[in-house]
Structure formats: C-alpha cells, structure tokens
Coordinates of N, CA, C and O in Angstrom, one line a residue:
M1 N 169.0 162.7 -0.4 CA 168.0 162.1 0.5 C 168.5 162.3 2.0 O 167.7 162.5 2.9
K2 N 169.9 162.2 2.2 CA 170.4 162.4 3.5 C 170.1 163.8 4.0 O 169.7 163.9 5.2
Q3 N 170.2 164.8 3.2 CA 169.9 166.2 3.6 C 168.4 166.3 4.0 O 168.1 167.0 5.0
I4 N 167.5 165.6 3.3 CA 166.1 165.7 3.6 C 165.8 165.0 5.0 O 165.1 165.5 5.8
L5 N 166.5 163.9 5.2 CA 166.3 163.2 6.5 C 166.8 164.0 7.6 O 166.2 164.1 8.7
I6 N 168.0 164.6 7.5 CA 168.5 165.5 8.5 C 167.6 166.7 8.8 O 167.3 167.0 9.9
A7 N 167.1 167.3 7.7 CA 166.2 168.4 7.9 C 164.9 167.9 8.6 O 164.4 168.6 9.5
G8 N 164.4 166.7 8.2 CA 163.2 166.2 8.9 C 163.4 165.9 10.3 O 162.5 166.2 11.2
V9 N 164.5 165.3 10.7 CA 164.8 165.0 12.1 C 165.0 166.3 12.9 O 164.4 166.5 14.0
L10 N 165.7 167.3 12.4 CA 165.8 168.6 13.0 C 164.5 169.3 13.2 O 164.2 169.9 14.2
A11 N 163.6 169.2 12.1 CA 162.3 169.8 12.2 C 161.5 169.1 13.3 O 160.7 169.7 14.0
G12 N 161.6 167.8 13.4 CA 160.9 167.0 14.4 C 161.3 167.4 15.8 O 160.4 167.6 16.7
I13 N 162.6 167.7 16.0 CA 163.0 168.1 17.3 C 162.5 169.5 17.6 O 162.0 169.8 18.7
A14 N 162.5 170.4 16.5 CA 161.9 171.8 16.7 C 160.5 171.7 17.0 O 159.9 172.4 17.9
M15 N 159.7 170.8 16.4 CA 158.3 170.6 16.6 C 158.1 170.1 18.1 O 157.1 170.6 18.7
F16 N 158.9 169.2 18.5 CA 158.8 168.7 19.9 C 159.0 169.8 20.9 O 158.3 170.0 21.9
V17 N 160.0 170.7 20.7 CA 160.3 171.8 21.5 C 159.1 172.8 21.5 O 158.6 173.2 22.6
W18 N 158.5 173.1 20.4 CA 157.3 173.9 20.3 C 156.2 173.3 21.0 O 155.5 174.0 21.8
E19 N 155.9 172.1 20.9 CA 154.8 171.4 21.6 C 155.0 171.5 23.1 O 154.1 171.8 23.8
S20 N 156.3 171.3 23.5 CA 156.6 171.4 25.0 C 156.3 172.8 25.5 O 155.6 173.0 26.5
V21 N 156.8 173.8 24.8 CA 156.5 175.2 25.1 C 155.0 175.5 25.1 O 154.5 176.1 26.1
A22 N 154.3 175.1 24.1 CA 152.9 175.4 23.9 C 152.1 174.8 25.0 O 151.1 175.4 25.5
H23 N 152.5 173.6 25.5 CA 151.7 172.9 26.5 C 152.1 173.2 27.9 O 151.3 173.1 28.8
M24 N 153.4 173.5 28.1 CA 153.8 173.6 29.5 C 154.1 175.1 29.9 O 154.0 175.4 31.1
L25 N 154.3 176.0 29.0 CA 154.6 177.4 29.3 C 153.6 178.3 28.9 O 153.4 179.4 29.5
L26 N 152.9 178.0 27.8 CA 151.8 178.9 27.3 C 150.4 178.4 27.8 O 150.3 177.2 28.1
P27 N 149.4 179.2 27.7 CA 148.1 178.7 28.2 C 147.4 177.8 27.2 O 146.4 177.3 27.5
L28 N 148.0 177.5 26.1 CA 147.4 176.7 25.0 C 147.2 175.3 25.6 O 146.2 174.6 25.2
G29 N 148.0 174.8 26.5 CA 147.9 173.4 27.0 C 146.6 173.2 27.9 O 146.2 172.1 28.1
E30 N 146.1 174.3 28.4 CA 144.9 174.1 29.3 C 143.7 174.8 28.8 O 142.6 174.8 29.5
M31 N 143.7 175.5 27.7 CA 142.6 176.2 27.1 C 141.4 175.2 26.9 O 141.6 174.2 26.3
G32 N 140.3 175.6 27.4 CA 139.0 174.8 27.2 C 138.9 173.7 28.2 O 137.9 173.0 28.1
L33 N 139.9 173.4 29.0 CA 139.7 172.3 30.0 C 139.3 172.9 31.3 O 139.7 174.0 31.8
S34 N 138.4 172.1 32.0 CA 137.9 172.5 33.3 C 138.1 171.4 34.3 O 138.2 170.2 33.9
S35 N 138.1 171.7 35.6 CA 138.1 170.7 36.6 C 136.7 170.4 37.1 O 135.9 171.3 37.2
L36 N 136.5 169.2 37.5 CA 135.2 168.9 38.0 C 135.0 169.4 39.4 O 136.0 169.3 40.2
P37 N 133.9 170.0 39.8 CA 133.7 170.3 41.2 C 133.6 169.1 42.0 O 133.1 168.0 41.6
N38 N 134.2 169.1 43.2 CA 134.2 168.0 44.1 C 134.7 166.7 43.4 O 134.1 165.7 43.4
D39 N 135.9 166.9 42.8 CA 136.4 165.8 42.0 C 136.8 164.6 42.8 O 136.8 163.5 42.2
E40 N 137.1 164.7 44.1 CA 137.4 163.5 44.9 C 136.2 162.6 44.9 O 136.3 161.4 44.8
A41 N 135.0 163.1 45.1 CA 133.8 162.3 45.1 C 133.5 161.7 43.8 O 133.1 160.5 43.7
V42 N 133.7 162.4 42.7 CA 133.5 161.9 41.3 C 134.5 160.8 41.1 O 134.2 159.7 40.5
R43 N 135.8 161.0 41.5 CA 136.8 160.0 41.3 C 136.5 158.7 42.1 O 136.6 157.6 41.5
A44 N 136.0 158.9 43.3 CA 135.6 157.7 44.1 C 134.4 156.9 43.4 O 134.4 155.7 43.3
A45 N 133.4 157.7 42.9 CA 132.3 157.1 42.2 C 132.7 156.3 40.9 O 132.3 155.2 40.7
L46 N 133.6 157.0 40.2 CA 134.1 156.3 39.0 C 134.9 155.1 39.3 O 134.8 154.0 38.6
A47 N 135.8 155.1 40.3 CA 136.5 153.9 40.7 C 135.6 152.8 41.2 O 135.8 151.6 40.8
A48 N 134.5 153.2 41.9 CA 133.5 152.2 42.3 C 132.8 151.5 41.1 O 132.5 150.3 41.1
Q49 N 132.5 152.3 40.1 CA 131.8 151.8 38.9 C 132.7 151.1 37.9 O 132.3 150.1 37.3
L50 N 133.8 151.7 37.7 CA 134.7 151.2 36.6 C 135.9 150.4 37.0 O 136.5 149.7 36.2
G51 N 136.3 150.6 38.3 CA 137.4 149.8 38.8 C 138.7 150.0 37.9 O 139.1 151.2 37.7
N52 N 139.2 149.0 37.3 CA 140.4 149.1 36.5 C 140.1 149.0 35.0 O 140.9 148.7 34.2
A53 N 138.8 149.3 34.7 CA 138.4 149.3 33.3 C 138.8 150.5 32.5 O 138.0 151.4 32.2
D54 N 140.1 150.6 32.2 CA 140.7 151.7 31.4 C 139.9 151.8 30.1 O 139.6 150.9 29.4
G55 N 139.6 153.1 29.7 CA 138.9 153.2 28.4 C 138.3 154.6 28.2 O 138.4 155.5 29.0
L56 N 137.7 154.7 27.0 CA 137.0 155.9 26.6 C 135.5 155.6 26.6 O 135.1 154.6 25.9
Y57 N 134.7 156.3 27.4 CA 133.3 156.0 27.5 C 132.4 157.1 27.0 O 132.7 158.2 27.3
F58 N 131.3 156.7 26.3 CA 130.3 157.6 25.9 C 129.1 157.3 26.7 O 128.7 156.2 26.8
Y59 N 128.5 158.4 27.2 CA 127.3 158.1 28.0 C 126.2 159.2 27.7 O 126.6 160.3 27.4
P60 N 124.9 158.8 27.7 CA 124.4 157.4 27.9 C 124.8 156.6 26.7 O 125.3 157.2 25.7
A61 N 124.6 155.3 26.8 CA 125.0 154.4 25.7 C 124.4 154.9 24.4 O 123.3 155.3 24.3
M62 N 125.2 155.0 23.3 CA 124.8 155.6 22.1 C 124.5 154.4 21.1 O 125.3 153.6 20.9
R63 N 123.3 154.5 20.5 CA 122.9 153.5 19.5 C 122.4 154.3 18.3 O 121.5 155.1 18.5
M64 N 122.9 154.1 17.2 CA 122.6 154.8 16.0 C 121.1 154.6 15.6 O 120.5 155.4 14.9
D65 N 120.6 153.4 15.9 CA 119.2 153.1 15.5 C 118.1 153.5 16.5 O 117.0 153.2 16.4
Q66 N 118.5 154.3 17.6 CA 117.6 154.7 18.6 C 117.7 156.2 18.8 O 118.7 156.8 18.5
E67 N 116.6 156.8 19.3 CA 116.6 158.2 19.6 C 117.5 158.4 20.9 O 117.5 157.6 21.8
P68 N 118.2 159.5 20.9 CA 119.1 159.8 22.1 C 118.2 159.9 23.4 O 117.1 160.4 23.3
T69 N 118.8 159.5 24.5 CA 118.1 159.7 25.8 C 118.2 161.1 26.2 O 119.3 161.7 26.1
P70 N 117.1 161.8 26.6 CA 117.2 163.1 27.0 C 118.1 163.2 28.3 O 118.1 162.3 29.1
G71 N 118.7 164.4 28.5 CA 119.5 164.6 29.7 C 120.9 164.8 29.4 O 121.3 164.9 28.2
P72 N 121.8 164.8 30.4 CA 123.2 165.0 30.2 C 123.8 163.9 29.4 O 123.4 162.7 29.5
W73 N 124.8 164.2 28.7 CA 125.6 163.2 27.9 C 127.1 163.7 28.0 O 127.4 164.8 28.3
G74 N 128.0 162.7 27.7 CA 129.4 163.1 27.8 C 130.3 162.0 27.2 O 129.8 160.9 26.9
L75 N 131.5 162.4 27.2 CA 132.6 161.5 26.8 C 133.6 161.5 27.9 O 134.1 162.6 28.3
L76 N 133.9 160.3 28.4 CA 134.8 160.2 29.6 C 136.0 159.4 29.2 O 135.9 158.2 28.8
L77 N 137.2 160.0 29.4 CA 138.4 159.2 29.2 C 138.8 158.8 30.6 O 139.0 159.7 31.5
Y78 N 138.9 157.5 30.9 CA 139.1 157.0 32.2 C 140.4 156.2 32.3 O 140.5 155.2 31.5
H79 N 141.2 156.5 33.2 CA 142.4 155.7 33.6 C 142.4 155.5 35.1 O 142.3 156.5 35.8
P80 N 142.4 154.3 35.6 CA 142.3 154.1 37.0 C 143.5 154.6 37.8 O 143.4 155.0 39.0
Q81 N 144.6 154.8 37.1 CA 145.9 155.2 37.8 C 146.7 156.1 36.7 O 146.8 155.7 35.6
W82 N 147.2 157.2 37.2 CA 148.0 158.0 36.3 C 149.3 158.2 37.0 O 149.4 158.6 38.1
T83 N 150.3 157.9 36.2 CA 151.7 158.2 36.7 C 152.5 158.7 35.5 O 152.2 158.2 34.4
F84 N 153.4 159.6 35.7 CA 154.2 160.1 34.7 C 155.2 159.1 34.2 O 155.7 158.3 35.0
S85 N 155.4 159.0 32.9 CA 156.3 158.1 32.4 C 157.2 158.8 31.3 O 156.6 159.5 30.5
W86 N 158.5 158.6 31.3 CA 159.3 159.1 30.3 C 158.9 158.5 28.9 O 159.2 159.1 27.9
A87 N 158.3 157.4 28.9 CA 157.9 156.7 27.7 C 156.9 157.6 27.0 O 156.9 157.7 25.7
V88 N 156.0 158.3 27.7 CA 155.0 159.2 27.1 C 155.7 160.3 26.3 O 155.4 160.6 25.2
L89 N 156.8 160.9 26.9 CA 157.5 161.9 26.2 C 158.2 161.3 25.0 O 158.3 161.9 23.9
G90 N 158.7 160.1 25.1 CA 159.4 159.4 24.0 C 158.4 159.2 22.8 O 158.8 159.4 21.7
W91 N 157.2 158.7 23.1 CA 156.2 158.5 22.1 C 155.8 159.8 21.4 O 155.7 159.9 20.2
E92 N 155.7 160.9 22.2 CA 155.4 162.2 21.7 C 156.5 162.7 20.8 O 156.2 163.2 19.7
A93 N 157.7 162.5 21.2 CA 158.9 162.9 20.4 C 158.9 162.1 19.1 O 159.2 162.7 18.0
L94 N 158.6 160.9 19.1 CA 158.6 160.0 17.9 C 157.5 160.5 16.9 O 157.8 160.6 15.7
T95 N 156.3 160.9 17.4 CA 155.3 161.5 16.5 C 155.8 162.7 15.8 O 155.6 162.9 14.6
E96 N 156.5 163.6 16.6 CA 157.0 164.8 15.9 C 158.1 164.5 14.9 O 158.2 165.2 13.9
L97 N 158.9 163.5 15.3 CA 160.0 163.1 14.3 C 159.4 162.6 13.0 O 159.9 162.9 11.9
I98 N 158.4 161.8 13.1 CA 157.7 161.3 11.9 C 157.1 162.4 11.1 O 157.2 162.5 9.9
Q99 N 156.4 163.4 11.8 CA 155.8 164.5 11.1 C 156.9 165.3 10.4 O 156.8 165.8 9.3
G100 N 158.1 165.5 11.1 CA 159.1 166.3 10.5 C 159.7 165.7 9.3 O 160.0 166.3 8.3
V101 N 160.0 164.4 9.4 CA 160.5 163.6 8.2 C 159.6 163.6 7.0 O 159.9 163.9 5.9
V102 N 158.3 163.4 7.3 CA 157.3 163.4 6.2 C 157.2 164.8 5.6 O 157.2 165.0 4.4
L103 N 157.2 165.8 6.5 CA 157.1 167.2 5.9 C 158.4 167.5 5.1 O 158.3 168.1 4.1
A104 N 159.5 167.0 5.6 CA 160.8 167.3 4.8 C 160.7 166.6 3.4 O 161.2 167.1 2.4
L105 N 160.1 165.4 3.4 CA 160.0 164.7 2.1 C 159.1 165.5 1.2 O 159.4 165.6 0.0
I106 N 158.0 166.0 1.7 CA 157.0 166.8 0.9 C 157.7 168.0 0.4 O 157.7 168.4 -0.8
V107 N 158.3 168.8 1.3 CA 159.0 170.1 0.9 C 160.1 169.8 0.0 O 160.4 170.5 -0.9
G108 N 160.8 168.7 0.3 CA 162.0 168.3 -0.6 C 161.6 168.1 -2.0 O 162.4 168.3 -2.9
M109 N 160.3 167.8 -2.3 CA 159.9 167.6 -3.7 C 159.8 169.0 -4.4 O 159.8 169.0 -5.6
A110 N 159.8 170.0 -3.6 CA 159.7 171.4 -4.2 C 161.0 172.2 -3.8 O 161.0 173.4 -3.8
A111 N 162.1 171.5 -3.6 CA 163.3 172.2 -3.1 C 163.8 173.2 -4.1 O 164.6 174.1 -3.7
A112 N 163.5 173.0 -5.4 CA 164.0 174.0 -6.4 C 163.2 175.3 -6.3 O 163.7 176.3 -6.9
G113 N 162.2 175.3 -5.6 CA 161.4 176.6 -5.4 C 162.1 177.5 -4.4 O 163.1 177.2 -3.8
S114 N 161.5 178.7 -4.3 CA 162.0 179.7 -3.4 C 161.7 179.3 -1.9 O 160.9 178.4 -1.7
F115 N 162.4 180.0 -1.0 CA 162.1 179.8 0.4 C 160.6 179.9 0.7 O 160.0 179.1 1.4
G116 N 160.0 181.0 0.2 CA 158.6 181.2 0.4 C 157.7 180.1 -0.1 O 156.7 179.7 0.5
K117 N 158.1 179.5 -1.3 CA 157.3 178.4 -1.8 C 157.4 177.2 -0.9 O 156.4 176.5 -0.6
R118 N 158.6 176.9 -0.5 CA 158.9 175.7 0.4 C 158.1 175.9 1.7 O 157.5 175.0 2.2
L119 N 158.2 177.1 2.3 CA 157.5 177.4 3.5 C 156.0 177.3 3.3 O 155.2 176.8 4.1
G120 N 155.5 177.9 2.2 CA 154.1 177.8 1.9 C 153.5 176.4 1.8 O 152.4 176.1 2.3
I121 N 154.3 175.5 1.2 CA 153.9 174.1 1.2 C 153.8 173.6 2.6 O 152.8 172.9 2.9
A122 N 154.8 173.9 3.4 CA 154.7 173.4 4.8 C 153.5 174.0 5.6 O 152.8 173.2 6.3
V123 N 153.2 175.2 5.4 CA 152.1 175.9 6.1 C 150.8 175.2 5.6 O 149.9 175.0 6.4
L124 N 150.6 175.0 4.3 CA 149.4 174.3 3.8 C 149.2 172.9 4.4 O 148.1 172.5 4.7
V125 N 150.3 172.2 4.5 CA 150.3 170.9 5.2 C 149.8 171.1 6.6 O 149.0 170.3 7.1
G126 N 150.3 172.1 7.3 CA 149.9 172.4 8.6 C 148.5 172.8 8.8 O 147.8 172.4 9.7
V127 N 147.9 173.5 7.8 CA 146.5 173.9 7.9 C 145.7 172.6 7.7 O 144.7 172.4 8.5
A128 N 146.1 171.7 6.8 CA 145.4 170.4 6.7 C 145.5 169.6 8.0 O 144.5 169.1 8.4
A129 N 146.6 169.6 8.6 CA 146.8 168.9 9.9 C 146.0 169.5 11.0 O 145.3 168.8 11.8
A130 N 145.9 170.8 11.0 CA 145.1 171.5 12.1 C 143.6 171.2 12.0 O 142.9 171.1 13.0
F131 N 143.2 171.0 10.7 CA 141.7 170.7 10.5 C 141.4 169.2 10.5 O 140.3 168.8 10.4
C132 N 142.5 168.4 10.6 CA 142.3 167.0 10.4 C 141.4 166.3 11.5 O 140.6 165.5 11.3
V133 N 141.7 166.6 12.8 CA 141.0 165.9 13.9 C 140.3 166.8 14.8 O 139.1 166.6 15.1
S134 N 140.9 167.8 15.3 CA 140.4 168.6 16.4 C 139.0 169.2 16.2 O 138.1 169.1 17.0
P135 N 138.7 169.8 15.0 CA 137.4 170.3 14.8 C 136.3 169.3 14.8 O 135.2 169.5 15.3
S136 N 136.6 168.0 14.4 CA 135.6 167.0 14.5 C 135.2 166.7 15.9 O 134.1 166.3 16.2
Y137 N 136.2 166.8 16.8 CA 135.9 166.6 18.2 C 134.9 167.6 18.7 O 134.0 167.3 19.6
T138 N 135.0 168.9 18.3 CA 134.0 169.9 18.6 C 132.7 169.6 17.9 O 131.6 169.8 18.6
I139 N 132.7 169.3 16.7 CA 131.5 169.1 15.9 C 130.7 167.9 16.5 O 129.5 168.0 16.7
W140 N 131.3 166.8 16.7 CA 130.6 165.6 17.1 C 130.4 165.4 18.6 O 129.4 164.8 19.0
F141 N 131.4 165.8 19.4 CA 131.4 165.5 20.8 C 131.2 166.8 21.7 O 131.2 166.7 22.9
G142 N 131.2 168.0 21.0 CA 131.0 169.2 21.8 C 132.2 169.6 22.6 O 132.0 170.3 23.6
F143 N 133.4 169.2 22.2 CA 134.6 169.7 22.9 C 134.5 171.3 22.9 O 134.1 171.9 21.9
P144 N 135.0 171.9 23.9 CA 135.0 173.4 24.0 C 135.8 174.0 22.8 O 136.8 173.5 22.4
L145 N 135.2 175.0 22.3 CA 135.8 175.7 21.1 C 137.2 176.2 21.5 O 138.1 176.1 20.7
A146 N 137.4 176.7 22.7 CA 138.7 177.2 23.1 C 139.8 176.0 23.1 O 140.9 176.2 22.7
Y147 N 139.4 174.8 23.5 CA 140.3 173.7 23.5 C 140.6 173.4 22.0 O 141.8 173.2 21.7
T148 N 139.6 173.3 21.2 CA 139.9 173.0 19.8 C 140.8 174.1 19.1 O 141.7 173.7 18.4
A149 N 140.5 175.3 19.4 CA 141.3 176.4 18.8 C 142.8 176.3 19.3 O 143.7 176.4 18.5
A150 N 143.0 176.0 20.5 CA 144.3 175.9 21.1 C 145.0 174.7 20.4 O 146.2 174.8 20.0
Q151 N 144.4 173.6 20.2 CA 145.0 172.4 19.6 C 145.3 172.7 18.1 O 146.4 172.3 17.6
M152 N 144.5 173.5 17.4 CA 144.7 173.8 16.1 C 145.9 174.8 15.9 O 146.7 174.7 15.0
I153 N 146.0 175.7 16.9 CA 147.1 176.7 16.9 C 148.4 175.9 17.1 O 149.4 176.1 16.5
V154 N 148.4 175.0 18.1 CA 149.6 174.2 18.3 C 150.0 173.4 17.1 O 151.2 173.3 16.7
A155 N 149.1 172.7 16.4 CA 149.4 171.9 15.3 C 149.9 172.8 14.1 O 150.9 172.5 13.5
L156 N 149.3 173.9 13.9 CA 149.8 174.8 12.8 C 151.1 175.3 13.2 O 152.0 175.4 12.3
G157 N 151.4 175.6 14.5 CA 152.7 176.1 14.9 C 153.8 175.1 14.6 O 154.9 175.4 14.2
D158 N 153.4 173.8 14.8 CA 154.4 172.7 14.5 C 154.9 172.9 13.0 O 156.1 172.8 12.8
Y159 N 153.9 173.0 12.1 CA 154.3 173.0 10.7 C 154.9 174.4 10.3 O 155.7 174.4 9.3
I160 N 154.6 175.4 10.9 CA 155.2 176.7 10.6 C 156.7 176.7 11.1 O 157.6 177.0 10.3
I161 N 156.9 176.2 12.3 CA 158.3 176.1 12.9 C 159.1 175.1 12.1 O 160.2 175.3 11.7
G162 N 158.6 173.9 12.1 CA 159.3 172.8 11.4 C 159.5 173.1 9.9 O 160.5 172.9 9.3
G163 N 158.4 173.7 9.3 CA 158.5 174.0 7.8 C 159.5 175.1 7.5 O 160.2 175.1 6.5
A164 N 159.6 176.1 8.4 CA 160.6 177.2 8.2 C 162.0 176.6 8.3 O 162.9 177.0 7.5
L165 N 162.2 175.7 9.3 CA 163.5 175.1 9.4 C 163.9 174.3 8.2 O 165.0 174.3 7.6
I166 N 162.9 173.5 7.7 CA 163.1 172.6 6.5 C 163.4 173.5 5.3 O 164.3 173.3 4.5
A167 N 162.5 174.5 5.1 CA 162.7 175.4 4.0 C 164.0 176.1 3.9 O 164.6 176.3 2.9
W168 N 164.5 176.4 5.1 CA 165.9 177.1 5.2 C 167.0 176.1 4.9 O 167.9 176.4 4.2
L169 N 166.8 174.8 5.4 CA 167.9 173.8 5.2 C 167.9 173.2 3.8 O 169.0 172.9 3.3
L170 N 166.7 173.1 3.2 CA 166.7 172.5 1.9 C 166.7 173.6 0.8 O 165.8 173.7 0.0
K171 N 167.9 174.3 0.7 CA 168.1 175.3 -0.3 C 168.3 174.6 -1.6 O 168.9 173.5 -1.7
P172 N 167.8 175.2 -2.7 CA 168.1 174.6 -4.0 C 169.6 174.5 -4.3 O 170.3 175.4 -4.0
T173 N 169.9 173.4 -4.9 CA 171.3 173.3 -5.4 C 171.5 174.0 -6.7 O 170.6 174.4 -7.4
A174 N 172.8 174.3 -7.1 CA 173.0 175.0 -8.3 C 172.5 174.3 -9.5 O 171.9 174.9 -10.4
A175 N 172.5 172.9 -9.5 CA 172.0 172.1 -10.6 C 170.5 172.2 -10.7 O 169.9 172.3 -11.7
A176 N 169.8 172.2 -9.5 CA 168.4 172.3 -9.4 C 167.8 173.7 -9.8 O 166.8 173.8 -10.3
A177 N 168.6 174.7 -9.4 CA 168.2 176.1 -9.7 C 168.3 176.4 -11.1 O 167.5 176.8 -11.8

C-alpha cells in the first residue's frame, strides 16, 4: 500500500507540473477563449448591475417550463474582484494529488500485469475523465469547441503522464508475477 501511495503522490505532482505547462506555456490554456471588445465598459456595466454578487449567471433567465426568449443568451462567471492567491495553486495541486492517488489505487489492482496493461488502464481512466465534464459544457452551454478540445487534451495528458509514472513504479513483485 505504501508503494501505491508514493506512486500516487508522485503521479499527482507530475500531473500538476503537466497542468502548469499546458496552461502557462502551451496554447492549451487559452484555446477557445476570447476577450470582450471594450471590456472596460462591460466591466463597469457589470459592476453597476451586480456589485459584489459573486456567481455564475445564465441569461436570459432560464425556465424549463417556458419557451426560450429569442435573442442573445450566455453564461457569465462573475467575480467583482480578482487577485492571485497561492491558495488557488494549492487547491489545484490537491486535486491532482487526489487524482494521482486514486489512479495509483486503480492501476495497483492490476500491478501483476505488464507495463502496457497498467498504462492502458490509466489511459482508459483518462479518456473517461476527459469526457466527464468538458463536452457537456459544449453540448449544453455552447462552449467553444477549441476550448473543450484543449481541456480534454489536458485531462488526458494528466492520465497519460501520471499513468506512465505509476505503471513504471508499480512493477509486479516476484510473488505476484
């Protein structure tokens, strides 16, 4: 169990590094995102309307029992103030550590298999993870396909990188082989 936890933590660290590279050095972090024209005026209007009402807004108001209102619609994530916080990176690192440990536990169940089998399990988990959330944002809310594709590539990369590390670390023991 100790070996699985170590492999999971190391995989989580590798996943965090990959996420950092993917979002800060590669174009994956900005794919499908656009800036609003005249964003200062838009920000002023939002501040006047929403003030400090932090939240996720769907407009026009959506009611399942009514016909949609014709015209523009959207999803707005609004924060009245944004400042960088090391806590954000800490929370992100924690999510990758959890993913790494869970992946190590899953791959550890097949540790008697070959490297290819162990990596294959990790990749399949990665495919499931990549399809878990991002495509639904495109399907239901019209997120740009480039954004969704980039997020799916990053998620799959997590599991390929973390999975390869786990598959390499969790070699079958002589008794298990």
